[in-house]
């Protein structure tokens, strides 16, 4: 049997889909399970141990329309040649729908809430369950009579690479400006907990880190290094971001701050995850730039350092 999973993006969403590949591999141990994603996620997918081959596509924003069409056409020829038995479209958008519809697979499965007309490319449609988002992906397994394990992300155990044993990872960045907790709060947290070591990671606006109990690993680092740092940490503190999902998937105790997005929908899935949802009246707004002119960024600003310290202690001590 040959099975193709289509999930083009993004970092956190792809991680939440990993249990689908793991579930398929357990049910059909002799099956070839392949994946289609944008090429910038290829390295991440290499670590999912159930995946046999990764088909990639350049993101449409990085190429012109003619080049994008050409790349998609070549990809479709490759997929057609594979003669897949089942294609699962976990993305549910026009481009993924085309890939599914023209794959030549015997079974083309997608969701009833797929957008951009992609629903018309499927032969079989699944009714999506209530949030969190991962449940929509796991429903594909249930549809195939497979009992899902939401915590089986199929990722390896990474060796310790830092010279410190007990540390907390802080990821203070996000692609959305509205998801960023004020950096001064992160620094206050490290000062108030001198008994802990903190390791800062991520890419975003620079701010000084001078506390003696902090290590600065911000900037571009290899994904394997990032996974090793997070995977061996006592805990991770982050906003709603890809590294928060990675931390939960690696089994690291994870504390996530939610402001403009809704934790009930977008929370990372893991055995030890605590979320703090802003209580501001405008939260969640789902805007990547704060539109509150009177109290800008109030949703995350109202989450106190004291509250995060208390939640972190619960996470570490339990």
Short mmCIF file of N, CA, C and O in Angstrom, two decimals, residues 190-262:
data_model
loop_
_atom_site.label_atom_id
_atom_site.label_comp_id
_atom_site.label_asym_id
_atom_site.label_seq_id
_atom_site.Cartn_x
_atom_site.Cartn_y
_atom_site.Cartn_z
N UNK A 190 13.81 36.04 34.34
CA UNK A 190 15.12 35.42 34.57
C UNK A 190 15.81 36.01 35.80
O UNK A 190 16.52 35.29 36.52
N UNK A 191 15.61 37.29 36.05
CA UNK A 191 16.21 37.94 37.23
C UNK A 191 15.57 37.43 38.51
O UNK A 191 16.25 37.22 39.53
N UNK A 192 14.28 37.20 38.47
CA UNK A 192 13.56 36.75 39.67
C UNK A 192 13.76 35.27 39.96
O UNK A 192 13.36 34.79 41.02
N UNK A 193 14.34 34.54 39.02
CA UNK A 193 14.60 33.11 39.22
C UNK A 193 16.09 32.82 39.02
O UNK A 193 16.49 32.09 38.11
N UNK A 194 16.95 33.39 39.87
CA UNK A 194 18.40 33.21 39.68
C UNK A 194 18.86 31.78 39.86
O UNK A 194 19.96 31.42 39.43
N UNK A 195 18.03 30.93 40.49
CA UNK A 195 18.41 29.53 40.72
C UNK A 195 18.27 28.68 39.46
O UNK A 195 18.72 27.54 39.44
N UNK A 196 17.67 29.23 38.41
CA UNK A 196 17.48 28.50 37.16
C UNK A 196 18.40 29.06 36.07
O UNK A 196 18.70 30.25 36.04
N UNK A 197 18.79 28.17 35.15
CA UNK A 197 19.49 28.59 33.95
C UNK A 197 18.47 28.74 32.82
O UNK A 197 17.55 27.92 32.69
N UNK A 198 18.62 29.77 32.01
CA UNK A 198 17.70 30.02 30.90
C UNK A 198 18.47 30.07 29.59
O UNK A 198 19.57 30.64 29.52
N UNK A 199 17.90 29.46 28.57
CA UNK A 199 18.50 29.46 27.24
C UNK A 199 17.51 30.12 26.28
O UNK A 199 16.39 29.63 26.09
N UNK A 200 17.92 31.24 25.69
CA UNK A 200 17.06 31.96 24.75
C UNK A 200 17.33 31.46 23.33
O UNK A 200 18.48 31.31 22.91
N UNK A 201 16.24 31.20 22.60
CA UNK A 201 16.33 30.76 21.21
C UNK A 201 15.37 31.58 20.36
O UNK A 201 14.49 32.26 20.89
N UNK A 202 15.51 31.46 19.05
CA UNK A 202 14.53 32.09 18.15
C UNK A 202 15.12 33.20 17.31
O UNK A 202 16.27 33.62 17.50
N UNK A 203 14.33 33.67 16.38
CA UNK A 203 14.73 34.73 15.46
C UNK A 203 13.71 35.86 15.55
O UNK A 203 12.50 35.63 15.40
N UNK A 204 14.19 37.06 15.80
CA UNK A 204 13.28 38.19 15.92
C UNK A 204 14.03 39.45 16.33
O UNK A 204 15.27 39.48 16.29
N UNK A 205 13.30 40.50 16.73
CA UNK A 205 13.94 41.76 17.12
C UNK A 205 14.94 41.55 18.25
O UNK A 205 14.66 40.84 19.21
N UNK A 206 16.10 42.19 18.11
CA UNK A 206 17.15 42.03 19.12
C UNK A 206 16.78 42.77 20.39
O UNK A 206 16.19 43.85 20.36
N UNK A 207 17.09 42.19 21.52
CA UNK A 207 17.04 42.89 22.80
C UNK A 207 18.15 42.32 23.68
O UNK A 207 18.56 41.17 23.51
N UNK A 208 18.69 43.13 24.59
CA UNK A 208 19.85 42.68 25.37
C UNK A 208 19.50 41.61 26.39
O UNK A 208 18.44 41.65 27.01
N UNK A 209 20.40 40.65 26.56
CA UNK A 209 20.27 39.61 27.58
C UNK A 209 21.57 39.62 28.38
O UNK A 209 22.61 39.16 27.90
N UNK A 210 21.52 40.17 29.59
CA UNK A 210 22.73 40.37 30.36
C UNK A 210 22.79 39.56 31.65
O UNK A 210 23.83 39.53 32.32
N UNK A 211 21.70 38.91 32.04
CA UNK A 211 21.68 38.18 33.31
C UNK A 211 22.68 37.03 33.26
O UNK A 211 22.81 36.34 32.24
N UNK A 212 23.41 36.80 34.35
CA UNK A 212 24.44 35.75 34.36
C UNK A 212 23.89 34.34 34.24
O UNK A 212 24.64 33.41 33.92
N UNK A 213 22.59 34.15 34.49
CA UNK A 213 21.99 32.81 34.40
C UNK A 213 21.34 32.56 33.04
O UNK A 213 20.49 31.68 32.91
N UNK A 214 21.75 33.33 32.02
CA UNK A 214 21.15 33.19 30.68
C UNK A 214 22.20 32.89 29.63
O UNK A 214 23.30 33.43 29.64
N UNK A 215 21.84 32.00 28.71
CA UNK A 215 22.64 31.73 27.52
C UNK A 215 21.85 32.19 26.30
O UNK A 215 20.64 31.97 26.21
N UNK A 216 22.54 32.79 25.36
CA UNK A 216 21.88 33.35 24.18
C UNK A 216 22.19 32.51 22.94
O UNK A 216 23.31 32.53 22.42
N UNK A 217 21.20 31.73 22.49
CA UNK A 217 21.32 30.94 21.27
C UNK A 217 20.34 31.45 20.21
O UNK A 217 19.91 30.69 19.35
N UNK A 218 20.01 32.72 20.28
CA UNK A 218 19.11 33.29 19.28
C UNK A 218 19.80 33.38 17.92
O UNK A 218 21.01 33.40 17.83
N UNK A 219 18.99 33.45 16.89
CA UNK A 219 19.51 33.51 15.53
C UNK A 219 19.38 32.16 14.84
O UNK A 219 18.80 31.22 15.35
N UNK A 220 19.93 32.08 13.64
CA UNK A 220 19.86 30.86 12.83
C UNK A 220 20.74 29.78 13.43
O UNK A 220 21.95 29.94 13.56
N UNK A 221 20.13 28.66 13.81
CA UNK A 221 20.88 27.49 14.25
C UNK A 221 20.29 26.27 13.53
O UNK A 221 19.13 26.28 13.12
N UNK A 222 21.07 25.20 13.35
CA UNK A 222 20.53 24.01 12.69
C UNK A 222 19.32 23.46 13.44
O UNK A 222 19.25 23.53 14.67
N UNK A 223 18.39 22.91 12.68
CA UNK A 223 17.17 22.37 13.31
C UNK A 223 17.51 21.26 14.30
O UNK A 223 16.89 21.14 15.36
N UNK A 224 18.51 20.44 13.97
CA UNK A 224 18.90 19.36 14.89
C UNK A 224 19.38 19.92 16.23
O UNK A 224 19.11 19.35 17.29
N UNK A 225 20.07 21.04 16.18
CA UNK A 225 20.55 21.69 17.40
C UNK A 225 19.37 22.26 18.19
O UNK A 225 19.32 22.12 19.42
N UNK A 226 18.45 22.89 17.48
CA UNK A 226 17.26 23.43 18.13
C UNK A 226 16.48 22.33 18.84
O UNK A 226 16.07 22.48 19.99
N UNK A 227 16.31 21.19 18.17
CA UNK A 227 15.55 20.09 18.74
C UNK A 227 16.28 19.46 19.93
O UNK A 227 15.66 19.03 20.90
N UNK A 228 17.61 19.43 19.87
CA UNK A 228 18.38 18.90 20.99
C UNK A 228 18.29 19.82 22.20
O UNK A 228 18.17 19.35 23.34
N UNK A 229 18.36 21.12 21.98
CA UNK A 229 18.26 22.09 23.08
C UNK A 229 16.90 21.98 23.75
O UNK A 229 16.78 21.89 24.98
N UNK A 230 15.84 21.98 22.94
CA UNK A 230 14.48 21.93 23.50
C UNK A 230 14.20 20.56 24.12
O UNK A 230 13.64 20.46 25.21
N UNK A 231 14.61 19.51 23.44
CA UNK A 231 14.28 18.16 23.88
C UNK A 231 14.90 17.76 25.21
O UNK A 231 14.41 16.84 25.87
N UNK A 232 15.95 18.45 25.64
CA UNK A 232 16.62 18.13 26.89
C UNK A 232 16.41 19.19 27.96
O UNK A 232 17.08 19.16 29.00
N UNK A 233 15.47 20.10 27.74
CA UNK A 233 15.22 21.17 28.70
C UNK A 233 14.26 20.71 29.80
O UNK A 233 13.49 19.76 29.63
N UNK A 234 14.33 21.41 30.94
CA UNK A 234 13.35 21.18 32.01
C UNK A 234 11.98 21.66 31.60
O UNK A 234 10.96 21.09 31.98
N UNK A 235 11.94 22.74 30.82
CA UNK A 235 10.67 23.32 30.37
C UNK A 235 10.96 24.32 29.26
O UNK A 235 12.11 24.76 29.08
N UNK A 236 9.93 24.66 28.52
CA UNK A 236 9.99 25.70 27.49
C UNK A 236 8.90 26.73 27.77
O UNK A 236 7.76 26.35 28.06
N UNK A 237 9.25 28.00 27.66
CA UNK A 237 8.28 29.09 27.74
C UNK A 237 8.24 29.76 26.38
O UNK A 237 9.28 30.11 25.82
N UNK A 238 7.05 29.94 25.83
CA UNK A 238 6.93 30.49 24.48
C UNK A 238 5.56 31.10 24.28
O UNK A 238 4.61 30.79 24.99
N UNK A 239 5.48 31.97 23.29
CA UNK A 239 4.18 32.38 22.79
C UNK A 239 3.66 31.31 21.85
O UNK A 239 4.27 30.25 21.68
N UNK A 240 2.51 31.57 21.25
CA UNK A 240 1.91 30.66 20.28
C UNK A 240 2.78 30.66 19.03
O UNK A 240 2.72 31.58 18.22
N UNK A 241 3.60 29.61 18.86
CA UNK A 241 4.58 29.59 17.78
C UNK A 241 4.96 28.15 17.44
O UNK A 241 4.64 27.22 18.18
N UNK A 242 5.69 27.99 16.34
CA UNK A 242 6.15 26.68 15.94
C UNK A 242 7.01 25.99 16.99
O UNK A 242 6.81 24.81 17.28
N UNK A 243 8.01 26.68 17.58
CA UNK A 243 8.83 26.04 18.61
C UNK A 243 8.03 25.58 19.83
O UNK A 243 8.43 24.62 20.49
N UNK A 244 6.91 26.22 20.13
CA UNK A 244 6.06 25.74 21.23
C UNK A 244 5.48 24.37 20.89
O UNK A 244 5.44 23.47 21.73
N UNK A 245 5.04 24.20 19.65
CA UNK A 245 4.52 22.90 19.20
C UNK A 245 5.63 21.86 19.16
O UNK A 245 5.42 20.69 19.53
N UNK A 246 6.83 22.28 18.75
CA UNK A 246 7.96 21.37 18.71
C UNK A 246 8.30 20.90 20.12
O UNK A 246 8.57 19.71 20.36
N UNK A 247 8.31 21.82 21.07
CA UNK A 247 8.61 21.48 22.46
C UNK A 247 7.63 20.44 23.00
O UNK A 247 8.04 19.43 23.59
N UNK A 248 6.35 20.67 22.78
CA UNK A 248 5.34 19.72 23.26
C UNK A 248 5.51 18.36 22.59
O UNK A 248 5.38 17.32 23.23
N UNK A 249 5.81 18.36 21.29
CA UNK A 249 5.98 17.10 20.55
C UNK A 249 7.19 16.32 21.03
O UNK A 249 7.20 15.09 20.99
N UNK A 250 8.23 17.02 21.49
CA UNK A 250 9.44 16.37 21.98
C UNK A 250 9.29 15.90 23.43
O UNK A 250 10.23 15.33 23.99
N UNK A 251 8.14 16.15 24.03
CA UNK A 251 7.89 15.71 25.39
C UNK A 251 8.42 16.65 26.45
O UNK A 251 8.47 16.28 27.63
N UNK A 252 8.84 17.83 26.05
CA UNK A 252 9.34 18.81 27.02
C UNK A 252 8.15 19.52 27.67
O UNK A 252 7.23 19.96 26.98
N UNK A 253 8.12 19.67 28.99
CA UNK A 253 7.06 20.47 29.63
C UNK A 253 7.02 21.87 29.03
O UNK A 253 8.05 22.54 28.94
N UNK A 254 5.84 22.29 28.60
CA UNK A 254 5.73 23.50 27.77
C UNK A 254 4.68 24.45 28.32
O UNK A 254 3.55 24.05 28.59
N UNK A 255 5.08 25.71 28.48
CA UNK A 255 4.20 26.77 28.96
C UNK A 255 4.02 27.77 27.81
O UNK A 255 5.00 28.32 27.31
N UNK A 256 2.77 27.98 27.40
CA UNK A 256 2.49 28.80 26.21
C UNK A 256 1.56 29.94 26.55
O UNK A 256 0.51 29.75 27.18
N UNK A 257 1.93 31.15 26.12
CA UNK A 257 1.13 32.35 26.36
C UNK A 257 0.28 32.65 25.13
O UNK A 257 0.82 32.76 24.01
N UNK A 258 -1.02 32.81 25.33
CA UNK A 258 -1.94 33.10 24.23
C UNK A 258 -2.59 34.47 24.45
O UNK A 258 -3.13 34.74 25.52
N UNK A 259 -2.53 35.30 23.41
CA UNK A 259 -3.18 36.60 23.44
C UNK A 259 -4.16 36.75 22.30
O UNK A 259 -5.37 36.59 22.47
N UNK A 260 -3.66 37.04 21.08
CA UNK A 260 -4.56 37.24 19.94
C UNK A 260 -5.17 35.95 19.39
O UNK A 260 -6.13 36.00 18.63
N UNK A 261 -4.59 34.80 19.73
CA UNK A 261 -5.13 33.53 19.26
C UNK A 261 -5.79 32.78 20.41
O UNK A 261 -5.60 33.11 21.58
N UNK A 262 -6.55 31.76 20.06
CA UNK A 262 -7.38 31.04 21.02
C UNK A 262 -6.71 29.71 21.39
O UNK A 262 -6.51 28.85 20.53
#
